[in-house]
């Protein structure tokens, strides 16, 4: 089983719709979780950290389910500019390394 | 604020050639990383460093070497380039145990 798994998509979603991605991780000791966004042929950039209590940033909501070992990202009222690849990232306790999922590709359709 | 700067942005190598990808950061970050990303794939860690003079292997270190003589610089050397090393290389830095990685713009390497 991969350390961090994501549905690669692609997700083709009409503008204004709500879309959700999940990411599963294999190490129950994983401590920190993040969503990064990567535009085509660009470097990844932090979208948001994922806290145990869940967190929201505008149209984006991230949640963590430790019992089932997954994190989720919900995008409401999707915009054309949301088209990108979304990378799930996990850091294990006491580990300087971050493990990236392969990414979920999202395309918002006008 | 320059952040993380990588050079060159593009390079074509012949099989067997060697080269160094340069990476420098001006944020005084202790942690620095080199990742490679193959088309349609996630990022794989090549090497990382938690401070000057300290380096460690990641998932895919074979065919690469690194050094960290200063906090700012973390060059990646490719010895005897092979077609399998055709990829996009990203350098990144962060504070110790800090979640956010700051990435350079990437170096696109083709080995023919």
PDB file of C-alpha atoms in Angstrom:
ATOM      1  CA  UNK A   1       0.000   0.000   0.000  1.00  0.00           C
ATOM      2  CA  UNK A   2       1.328   3.431  -0.901  1.00  0.00           C
ATOM      3  CA  UNK A   3       2.076   5.763   1.989  1.00  0.00           C
ATOM      4  CA  UNK A   4      -0.210   8.446   0.614  1.00  0.00           C
ATOM      5  CA  UNK A   5      -2.904   7.658  -1.939  1.00  0.00           C
ATOM      6  CA  UNK A   6      -5.111   9.933  -3.952  1.00  0.00           C
ATOM      7  CA  UNK A   7      -7.620   9.401  -6.722  1.00  0.00           C
ATOM      8  CA  UNK A   8      -5.722  10.772  -9.735  1.00  0.00           C
ATOM      9  CA  UNK A   9      -8.895  11.914 -11.485  1.00  0.00           C
ATOM     10  CA  UNK A  10      -9.299  13.761 -13.685  1.00  0.00           C
ATOM     11  CA  UNK A  11     -12.294  15.420 -12.118  1.00  0.00           C
ATOM     12  CA  UNK A  12     -14.169  17.527 -14.689  1.00  0.00           C
ATOM     13  CA  UNK A  13     -16.603  19.724 -12.802  1.00  0.00           C
ATOM     14  CA  UNK A  14     -18.911  22.510 -14.012  1.00  0.00           C
ATOM     15  CA  UNK A  15     -18.240  25.999 -12.745  1.00  0.00           C
ATOM     16  CA  UNK A  16     -20.135  26.732  -9.547  1.00  0.00           C
ATOM     17  CA  UNK A  17     -20.314  23.102  -8.455  1.00  0.00           C
ATOM     18  CA  UNK A  18     -18.953  21.606  -5.252  1.00  0.00           C
ATOM     19  CA  UNK A  19     -16.198  19.027  -5.496  1.00  0.00           C
ATOM     20  CA  UNK A  20     -14.470  16.920  -2.871  1.00  0.00           C
ATOM     21  CA  UNK A  21     -11.278  14.881  -2.864  1.00  0.00           C
ATOM     22  CA  UNK A  22     -10.051  12.334  -0.379  1.00  0.00           C
ATOM     23  CA  UNK A  23      -6.536  11.237   0.444  1.00  0.00           C
ATOM     24  CA  UNK A  24      -5.642   8.187   2.512  1.00  0.00           C
ATOM     25  CA  UNK A  25      -2.430   7.660   4.425  1.00  0.00           C
ATOM     26  CA  UNK A  26      -0.953   4.424   5.722  1.00  0.00           C
ATOM     27  CA  UNK A  27       1.044   5.477   8.782  1.00  0.00           C
ATOM     28  CA  UNK A  28      -1.144   5.938  11.841  1.00  0.00           C
ATOM     29  CA  UNK A  29       1.678   7.948  13.430  1.00  0.00           C
ATOM     30  CA  UNK A  30       1.430  10.633  10.777  1.00  0.00           C
ATOM     31  CA  UNK A  31       1.171  13.967  12.463  1.00  0.00           C
ATOM     32  CA  UNK A  32       0.830  16.824  10.005  1.00  0.00           C
ATOM     33  CA  UNK A  33      -1.279  17.083   6.894  1.00  0.00           C
ATOM     34  CA  UNK A  34      -1.460  19.573   4.096  1.00  0.00           C
ATOM     35  CA  UNK A  35      -3.033  20.278   0.741  1.00  0.00           C
ATOM     36  CA  UNK A  36      -0.830  21.791  -1.926  1.00  0.00           C
ATOM     37  CA  UNK A  37      -1.919  23.126  -5.278  1.00  0.00           C
ATOM     38  CA  UNK A  38       0.146  22.709  -8.420  1.00  0.00           C
ATOM     39  CA  UNK A  39      -0.665  24.508 -11.648  1.00  0.00           C
ATOM     40  CA  UNK A  40       0.467  23.034 -14.934  1.00  0.00           C
ATOM     41  CA  UNK A  41       4.263  23.221 -15.288  1.00  0.00           C
ATOM     42  CA  UNK A  42       4.578  25.216 -12.067  1.00  0.00           C
ATOM     43  CA  UNK A  43       5.896  24.514  -8.599  1.00  0.00           C
ATOM     44  CA  UNK A  44       3.562  23.280  -5.828  1.00  0.00           C
ATOM     45  CA  UNK A  45       2.262  25.895  -3.407  1.00  0.00           C
ATOM     46  CA  UNK A  46       0.645  25.427  -0.023  1.00  0.00           C
ATOM     47  CA  UNK A  47      -3.138  25.671  -0.205  1.00  0.00           C
ATOM     48  CA  UNK A  48      -3.908  24.914   3.408  1.00  0.00           C
ATOM     49  CA  UNK A  49      -2.851  22.931   6.415  1.00  0.00           C
ATOM     50  CA  UNK A  50      -5.290  20.375   7.800  1.00  0.00           C
ATOM     51  CA  UNK A  51      -6.030  20.545  11.506  1.00  0.00           C
ATOM     52  CA  UNK A  52      -7.633  17.894  13.678  1.00  0.00           C
ATOM     53  CA  UNK A  53     -10.723  20.017  14.196  1.00  0.00           C
ATOM     54  CA  UNK A  54     -11.038  20.763  10.502  1.00  0.00           C
ATOM     55  CA  UNK A  55     -10.493  24.165   9.007  1.00  0.00           C
ATOM     56  CA  UNK A  56     -11.979  26.452   6.415  1.00  0.00           C
ATOM     57  CA  UNK A  57     -10.483  29.112   4.219  1.00  0.00           C
ATOM     58  CA  UNK A  58     -13.076  30.851   2.098  1.00  0.00           C
ATOM     59  CA  UNK A  59     -14.496  28.303  -0.338  1.00  0.00           C
ATOM     60  CA  UNK A  60     -12.073  25.601   0.792  1.00  0.00           C
ATOM     61  CA  UNK A  61     -12.658  23.223   3.693  1.00  0.00           C
ATOM     62  CA  UNK A  62     -10.175  20.618   4.867  1.00  0.00           C
ATOM     63  CA  UNK A  63     -10.959  17.798   7.270  1.00  0.00           C
ATOM     64  CA  UNK A  64      -8.966  15.075   8.981  1.00  0.00           C
ATOM     65  CA  UNK A  65     -10.313  11.673  10.003  1.00  0.00           C
ATOM     66  CA  UNK A  66      -7.635   9.971  12.071  1.00  0.00           C
ATOM     67  CA  UNK A  67      -9.701   6.871  12.772  1.00  0.00           C
ATOM     68  CA  UNK A  68     -10.040   6.090   9.080  1.00  0.00           C
ATOM     69  CA  UNK A  69      -6.723   7.690   8.179  1.00  0.00           C
ATOM     70  CA  UNK A  70      -7.846  10.079   5.518  1.00  0.00           C
ATOM     71  CA  UNK A  71      -7.994  13.778   4.854  1.00  0.00           C
ATOM     72  CA  UNK A  72     -10.402  15.548   2.587  1.00  0.00           C
ATOM     73  CA  UNK A  73     -10.629  18.788   0.660  1.00  0.00           C
ATOM     74  CA  UNK A  74     -13.955  20.363  -0.269  1.00  0.00           C
ATOM     75  CA  UNK A  75     -14.194  23.189  -2.784  1.00  0.00           C
ATOM     76  CA  UNK A  76     -17.477  25.068  -2.934  1.00  0.00           C
ATOM     77  CA  UNK A  77     -18.707  27.335  -5.732  1.00  0.00           C
ATOM     78  CA  UNK A  78     -15.813  26.229  -7.925  1.00  0.00           C
ATOM     79  CA  UNK A  79     -14.144  28.780 -10.186  1.00  0.00           C
ATOM     80  CA  UNK A  80     -12.295  28.329 -13.445  1.00  0.00           C
ATOM     81  CA  UNK A  81      -9.155  29.377 -11.587  1.00  0.00           C
ATOM     82  CA  UNK A  82      -9.472  26.327  -9.318  1.00  0.00           C
ATOM     83  CA  UNK A  83      -8.338  24.135 -12.213  1.00  0.00           C
ATOM     84  CA  UNK A  84      -5.093  22.563 -11.009  1.00  0.00           C
ATOM     85  CA  UNK A  85      -3.631  19.425  -9.496  1.00  0.00           C
ATOM     86  CA  UNK A  86      -4.198  19.077  -5.753  1.00  0.00           C
ATOM     87  CA  UNK A  87      -1.485  17.274  -3.817  1.00  0.00           C
ATOM     88  CA  UNK A  88      -2.022  15.634  -0.461  1.00  0.00           C
ATOM     89  CA  UNK A  89       1.056  15.856   1.789  1.00  0.00           C
ATOM     90  CA  UNK A  90       1.778  14.038   5.043  1.00  0.00           C
ATOM     91  CA  UNK A  91       4.517  14.487   7.609  1.00  0.00           C
ATOM     92  CA  UNK A  92       5.200  11.714  10.113  1.00  0.00           C
ATOM     93  CA  UNK A  93       5.961  12.453  13.733  1.00  0.00           C
ATOM     94  CA  UNK A  94       9.629  13.188  14.297  1.00  0.00           C
ATOM     95  CA  UNK A  95      10.340  13.020  10.577  1.00  0.00           C
ATOM     96  CA  UNK A  96      11.775  15.864   8.583  1.00  0.00           C
ATOM     97  CA  UNK A  97      10.456  14.391   5.355  1.00  0.00           C
ATOM     98  CA  UNK A  98       7.110  15.069   3.793  1.00  0.00           C
ATOM     99  CA  UNK A  99       5.444  12.451   1.629  1.00  0.00           C
ATOM    100  CA  UNK A 100       3.450  13.624  -1.355  1.00  0.00           C
ATOM    101  CA  UNK A 101       0.523  11.880  -2.974  1.00  0.00           C
ATOM    102  CA  UNK A 102       0.472  11.672  -6.752  1.00  0.00           C
ATOM    103  CA  UNK A 103      -2.148  14.391  -6.951  1.00  0.00           C
ATOM    104  CA  UNK A 104      -5.748  14.774  -8.082  1.00  0.00           C
ATOM    105  CA  UNK A 105      -6.267  16.685 -11.282  1.00  0.00           C
ATOM    106  CA  UNK A 106      -9.251  19.043 -11.316  1.00  0.00           C
ATOM    107  CA  UNK A 107     -10.625  20.841 -14.357  1.00  0.00           C
ATOM    108  CA  UNK A 108     -13.457  23.343 -13.940  1.00  0.00           C
ATOM    109  CA  UNK A 109     -15.622  23.538 -17.052  1.00  0.00           C
ATOM    110  CA  UNK A 110     -17.310  26.832 -18.020  1.00  0.00           C
TER     111      UNK A 110
ATOM    112  CA  UNK B   1      12.168  38.603  -1.507  1.00  0.00           C
ATOM    113  CA  UNK B   2      13.645  35.992  -3.859  1.00  0.00           C
ATOM    114  CA  UNK B   3      12.639  32.885  -1.842  1.00  0.00           C
ATOM    115  CA  UNK B   4      14.056  29.720  -3.420  1.00  0.00           C
ATOM    116  CA  UNK B   5      16.022  30.173  -6.625  1.00  0.00           C
ATOM    117  CA  UNK B   6      16.959  27.311  -8.925  1.00  0.00           C
ATOM    118  CA  UNK B   7      19.254  27.359 -11.921  1.00  0.00           C
ATOM    119  CA  UNK B   8      19.209  26.425 -14.719  1.00  0.00           C
ATOM    120  CA  UNK B   9      15.506  26.373 -15.591  1.00  0.00           C
ATOM    121  CA  UNK B  10      16.065  24.147 -18.613  1.00  0.00           C
ATOM    122  CA  UNK B  11      18.907  21.869 -19.656  1.00  0.00           C
ATOM    123  CA  UNK B  12      19.506  19.152 -22.197  1.00  0.00           C
ATOM    124  CA  UNK B  13      22.232  16.630 -21.410  1.00  0.00           C
ATOM    125  CA  UNK B  14      23.752  13.810 -23.363  1.00  0.00           C
ATOM    126  CA  UNK B  15      23.956  10.371 -21.782  1.00  0.00           C
ATOM    127  CA  UNK B  16      27.005  10.139 -19.561  1.00  0.00           C
ATOM    128  CA  UNK B  17      27.414  13.875 -19.022  1.00  0.00           C
ATOM    129  CA  UNK B  18      27.410  15.388 -15.552  1.00  0.00           C
ATOM    130  CA  UNK B  19      25.932  18.601 -14.248  1.00  0.00           C
ATOM    131  CA  UNK B  20      24.976  20.458 -11.104  1.00  0.00           C
ATOM    132  CA  UNK B  21      21.572  21.955 -10.395  1.00  0.00           C
ATOM    133  CA  UNK B  22      21.942  24.979  -8.182  1.00  0.00           C
ATOM    134  CA  UNK B  23      19.536  25.912  -5.394  1.00  0.00           C
ATOM    135  CA  UNK B  24      19.748  28.849  -3.039  1.00  0.00           C
ATOM    136  CA  UNK B  25      17.295  30.267  -0.514  1.00  0.00           C
ATOM    137  CA  UNK B  26      17.304  33.589   1.321  1.00  0.00           C
ATOM    138  CA  UNK B  27      14.813  32.752   4.083  1.00  0.00           C
ATOM    139  CA  UNK B  28      17.370  31.327   6.519  1.00  0.00           C
ATOM    140  CA  UNK B  29      15.592  27.965   6.431  1.00  0.00           C
ATOM    141  CA  UNK B  30      17.418  25.056   8.020  1.00  0.00           C
ATOM    142  CA  UNK B  31      15.678  22.353   6.005  1.00  0.00           C
ATOM    143  CA  UNK B  32      16.228  21.967   2.297  1.00  0.00           C
ATOM    144  CA  UNK B  33      15.025  19.281  -0.116  1.00  0.00           C
ATOM    145  CA  UNK B  34      15.425  18.060  -3.655  1.00  0.00           C
ATOM    146  CA  UNK B  35      12.468  16.390  -5.357  1.00  0.00           C
ATOM    147  CA  UNK B  36      11.947  15.061  -8.833  1.00  0.00           C
ATOM    148  CA  UNK B  37       8.609  14.906 -10.593  1.00  0.00           C
ATOM    149  CA  UNK B  38       8.068  12.716 -13.619  1.00  0.00           C
ATOM    150  CA  UNK B  39       5.179  13.493 -15.984  1.00  0.00           C
ATOM    151  CA  UNK B  40       1.813  12.808 -14.365  1.00  0.00           C
ATOM    152  CA  UNK B  41       3.445  11.628 -11.175  1.00  0.00           C
ATOM    153  CA  UNK B  42       3.902  12.919  -7.665  1.00  0.00           C
ATOM    154  CA  UNK B  43       7.059  14.303  -6.156  1.00  0.00           C
ATOM    155  CA  UNK B  44       9.728  11.876  -5.048  1.00  0.00           C
ATOM    156  CA  UNK B  45      12.368  12.910  -2.533  1.00  0.00           C
ATOM    157  CA  UNK B  46      15.951  12.582  -3.735  1.00  0.00           C
ATOM    158  CA  UNK B  47      17.959  14.079  -0.869  1.00  0.00           C
ATOM    159  CA  UNK B  48      17.330  16.393   2.015  1.00  0.00           C
ATOM    160  CA  UNK B  49      19.318  18.383   4.551  1.00  0.00           C
ATOM    161  CA  UNK B  50      18.435  19.589   8.032  1.00  0.00           C
ATOM    162  CA  UNK B  51      21.315  22.035   8.234  1.00  0.00           C
ATOM    163  CA  UNK B  52      24.744  22.954   6.938  1.00  0.00           C
ATOM    164  CA  UNK B  53      27.008  19.931   6.811  1.00  0.00           C
ATOM    165  CA  UNK B  54      24.154  17.423   7.179  1.00  0.00           C
ATOM    166  CA  UNK B  55      22.541  15.565   4.297  1.00  0.00           C
ATOM    167  CA  UNK B  56      20.491  12.393   4.025  1.00  0.00           C
ATOM    168  CA  UNK B  57      19.034  10.189   1.319  1.00  0.00           C
ATOM    169  CA  UNK B  58      15.411  10.244   0.303  1.00  0.00           C
ATOM    170  CA  UNK B  59      13.447   7.692  -1.726  1.00  0.00           C
ATOM    171  CA  UNK B  60      15.393   7.908  -4.998  1.00  0.00           C
ATOM    172  CA  UNK B  61      19.026   8.976  -4.328  1.00  0.00           C
ATOM    173  CA  UNK B  62      20.806   6.734  -6.832  1.00  0.00           C
ATOM    174  CA  UNK B  63      22.673   8.693  -9.498  1.00  0.00           C
ATOM    175  CA  UNK B  64      22.693  11.922  -7.482  1.00  0.00           C
ATOM    176  CA  UNK B  65      24.869  13.626  -4.910  1.00  0.00           C
ATOM    177  CA  UNK B  66      24.387  16.678  -2.750  1.00  0.00           C
ATOM    178  CA  UNK B  67      26.349  18.920  -0.431  1.00  0.00           C
ATOM    179  CA  UNK B  68      25.330  21.566   2.082  1.00  0.00           C
ATOM    180  CA  UNK B  69      28.260  23.775   2.951  1.00  0.00           C
ATOM    181  CA  UNK B  70      26.117  26.805   3.823  1.00  0.00           C
ATOM    182  CA  UNK B  71      22.571  27.366   5.067  1.00  0.00           C
ATOM    183  CA  UNK B  72      21.650  29.086   1.813  1.00  0.00           C
ATOM    184  CA  UNK B  73      22.900  26.639  -0.827  1.00  0.00           C
ATOM    185  CA  UNK B  74      21.986  23.045  -1.605  1.00  0.00           C
ATOM    186  CA  UNK B  75      23.328  21.954  -5.001  1.00  0.00           C
ATOM    187  CA  UNK B  76      22.324  18.656  -6.611  1.00  0.00           C
ATOM    188  CA  UNK B  77      24.882  16.893  -8.764  1.00  0.00           C
ATOM    189  CA  UNK B  78      23.998  14.375 -11.452  1.00  0.00           C
ATOM    190  CA  UNK B  79      26.825  12.031 -12.318  1.00  0.00           C
ATOM    191  CA  UNK B  80      26.750  10.064 -15.587  1.00  0.00           C
ATOM    192  CA  UNK B  81      23.342  11.270 -16.724  1.00  0.00           C
ATOM    193  CA  UNK B  82      20.894   8.603 -17.903  1.00  0.00           C
ATOM    194  CA  UNK B  83      17.565   8.933 -19.795  1.00  0.00           C
ATOM    195  CA  UNK B  84      15.788   7.804 -16.608  1.00  0.00           C
ATOM    196  CA  UNK B  85      16.873  11.081 -15.025  1.00  0.00           C
ATOM    197  CA  UNK B  86      14.774  13.093 -17.472  1.00  0.00           C
ATOM    198  CA  UNK B  87      12.426  14.889 -15.112  1.00  0.00           C
ATOM    199  CA  UNK B  88      11.509  18.168 -13.473  1.00  0.00           C
ATOM    200  CA  UNK B  89      13.590  18.849 -10.398  1.00  0.00           C
ATOM    201  CA  UNK B  90      12.275  20.979  -7.555  1.00  0.00           C
ATOM    202  CA  UNK B  91      14.285  22.385  -4.702  1.00  0.00           C
ATOM    203  CA  UNK B  92      12.390  23.357  -1.554  1.00  0.00           C
ATOM    204  CA  UNK B  93      13.097  24.733   1.885  1.00  0.00           C
ATOM    205  CA  UNK B  94      11.293  25.032   5.203  1.00  0.00           C
ATOM    206  CA  UNK B  95      11.724  25.886   8.854  1.00  0.00           C
ATOM    207  CA  UNK B  96      12.473  22.938  11.158  1.00  0.00           C
ATOM    208  CA  UNK B  97       9.327  20.817  11.378  1.00  0.00           C
ATOM    209  CA  UNK B  98       7.450  23.620   9.682  1.00  0.00           C
ATOM    210  CA  UNK B  99       4.689  22.434   7.451  1.00  0.00           C
ATOM    211  CA  UNK B 100       5.053  24.778   4.561  1.00  0.00           C
ATOM    212  CA  UNK B 101       7.603  23.937   1.917  1.00  0.00           C
ATOM    213  CA  UNK B 102       8.690  26.821  -0.264  1.00  0.00           C
ATOM    214  CA  UNK B 103       9.557  25.590  -3.734  1.00  0.00           C
ATOM    215  CA  UNK B 104      11.749  26.922  -6.458  1.00  0.00           C
ATOM    216  CA  UNK B 105      10.297  27.207  -9.945  1.00  0.00           C
ATOM    217  CA  UNK B 106      11.827  23.927 -11.049  1.00  0.00           C
ATOM    218  CA  UNK B 107      14.575  22.795 -13.404  1.00  0.00           C
ATOM    219  CA  UNK B 108      13.503  20.832 -16.464  1.00  0.00           C
ATOM    220  CA  UNK B 109      16.156  18.334 -17.424  1.00  0.00           C
ATOM    221  CA  UNK B 110      16.182  16.159 -20.533  1.00  0.00           C
ATOM    222  CA  UNK B 111      18.777  13.452 -21.035  1.00  0.00           C
ATOM    223  CA  UNK B 112      19.157  12.239 -24.626  1.00  0.00           C
TER     224      UNK B 112
END
